[in-house]
XYZ file of C-alpha atoms in Angstrom:
99
model
C -79.492 97.613 -108.078
C -81.946 99.676 -106.002
C -80.638 102.415 -103.789
C -82.426 103.450 -100.619
C -82.315 106.070 -97.943
C -82.744 105.804 -94.200
C -86.302 105.334 -93.033
C -87.396 108.636 -91.418
C -88.989 106.984 -88.389
C -85.739 105.405 -87.202
C -85.285 108.411 -84.923
C -88.186 107.233 -82.741
C -86.329 104.024 -81.790
C -84.401 105.649 -78.935
C -83.932 102.431 -76.881
C -82.285 100.574 -79.782
C -78.985 98.948 -78.743
C -77.897 97.264 -81.991
C -78.373 98.379 -85.594
C -77.027 96.450 -88.578
C -77.936 97.947 -91.950
C -74.959 96.512 -93.813
C -75.294 95.597 -97.476
C -78.532 97.493 -98.119
C -77.299 100.006 -100.734
C -78.349 102.866 -98.462
C -77.409 106.188 -100.002
C -77.041 109.784 -98.982
C -75.531 111.116 -95.785
C -75.698 109.464 -92.396
C -78.694 111.265 -90.889
C -78.156 113.569 -87.919
C -81.103 111.808 -86.232
C -78.824 108.816 -85.720
C -77.248 110.770 -82.862
C -80.506 110.390 -80.942
C -79.826 106.690 -80.372
C -78.168 107.211 -76.988
C -78.566 103.492 -76.129
C -76.904 102.261 -79.331
C -73.888 100.021 -78.651
C -73.357 98.372 -82.055
C -73.638 100.130 -85.430
C -72.852 98.473 -88.758
C -73.399 100.584 -91.871
C -70.829 98.779 -94.022
C -71.223 97.938 -97.712
C -73.608 100.753 -98.630
C -73.194 103.926 -100.687
C -73.256 106.435 -97.840
C -71.606 109.777 -98.586
C -70.372 112.798 -96.699
C -68.825 113.081 -93.238
C -69.004 110.512 -90.459
C -71.246 112.185 -87.898
C -71.836 110.053 -84.821
C -72.247 112.794 -82.237
C -74.617 111.687 -79.507
C -73.829 107.971 -79.652
C -72.341 108.042 -76.153
C -72.688 104.284 -75.459
C -71.333 103.099 -78.807
C -68.918 100.150 -78.475
C -68.552 99.029 -82.116
C -68.878 100.915 -85.400
C -68.242 99.604 -88.922
C -68.615 101.918 -91.912
C -66.340 100.115 -94.376
C -67.036 100.090 -98.124
C -68.935 103.374 -98.371
C -68.238 106.750 -99.960
C -67.696 108.717 -96.773
C -65.482 111.770 -97.076
C -63.982 114.545 -95.037
C -61.483 114.627 -92.240
C -61.949 112.595 -89.106
C -62.303 115.152 -86.296
C -59.494 115.335 -83.739
C -62.112 114.687 -81.065
C -63.236 111.431 -82.735
C -65.040 109.654 -81.351
C -66.988 112.443 -79.652
C -68.219 111.426 -76.188
C -67.885 107.685 -76.915
C -65.999 106.496 -73.848
C -67.074 102.877 -74.414
C -65.874 102.597 -78.024
C -63.744 99.464 -78.458
C -64.005 98.470 -82.149
C -63.770 100.962 -85.018
C -63.558 99.980 -88.679
C -63.257 102.959 -91.014
C -61.272 101.350 -93.809
C -62.531 102.215 -97.294
C -62.396 98.644 -98.639
C -63.134 95.280 -97.104
C -60.285 92.873 -96.384
C -61.467 90.572 -99.155
C -61.434 93.296 -101.844
């Protein structure tokens, strides 16, 4: 199955409010540029092969995040979620409910 990385020009989409990249076999780390999406309210990166820490600094309007079924690692910071006062739904479980 092919494995992809994030498209480098995503960082120019600063007014984006919803991003669903689930099930795309995206690999590598979640790019730091993702923090530039200050308008982002919904983020679904589930069912990929993302690795490394969960870095969502800068996503101040985020309401929902789903990063299930990935290879993320590292401790969740005590300040998680950083500056996300609107965050309502968080799904960090390593496996989906149907697994």
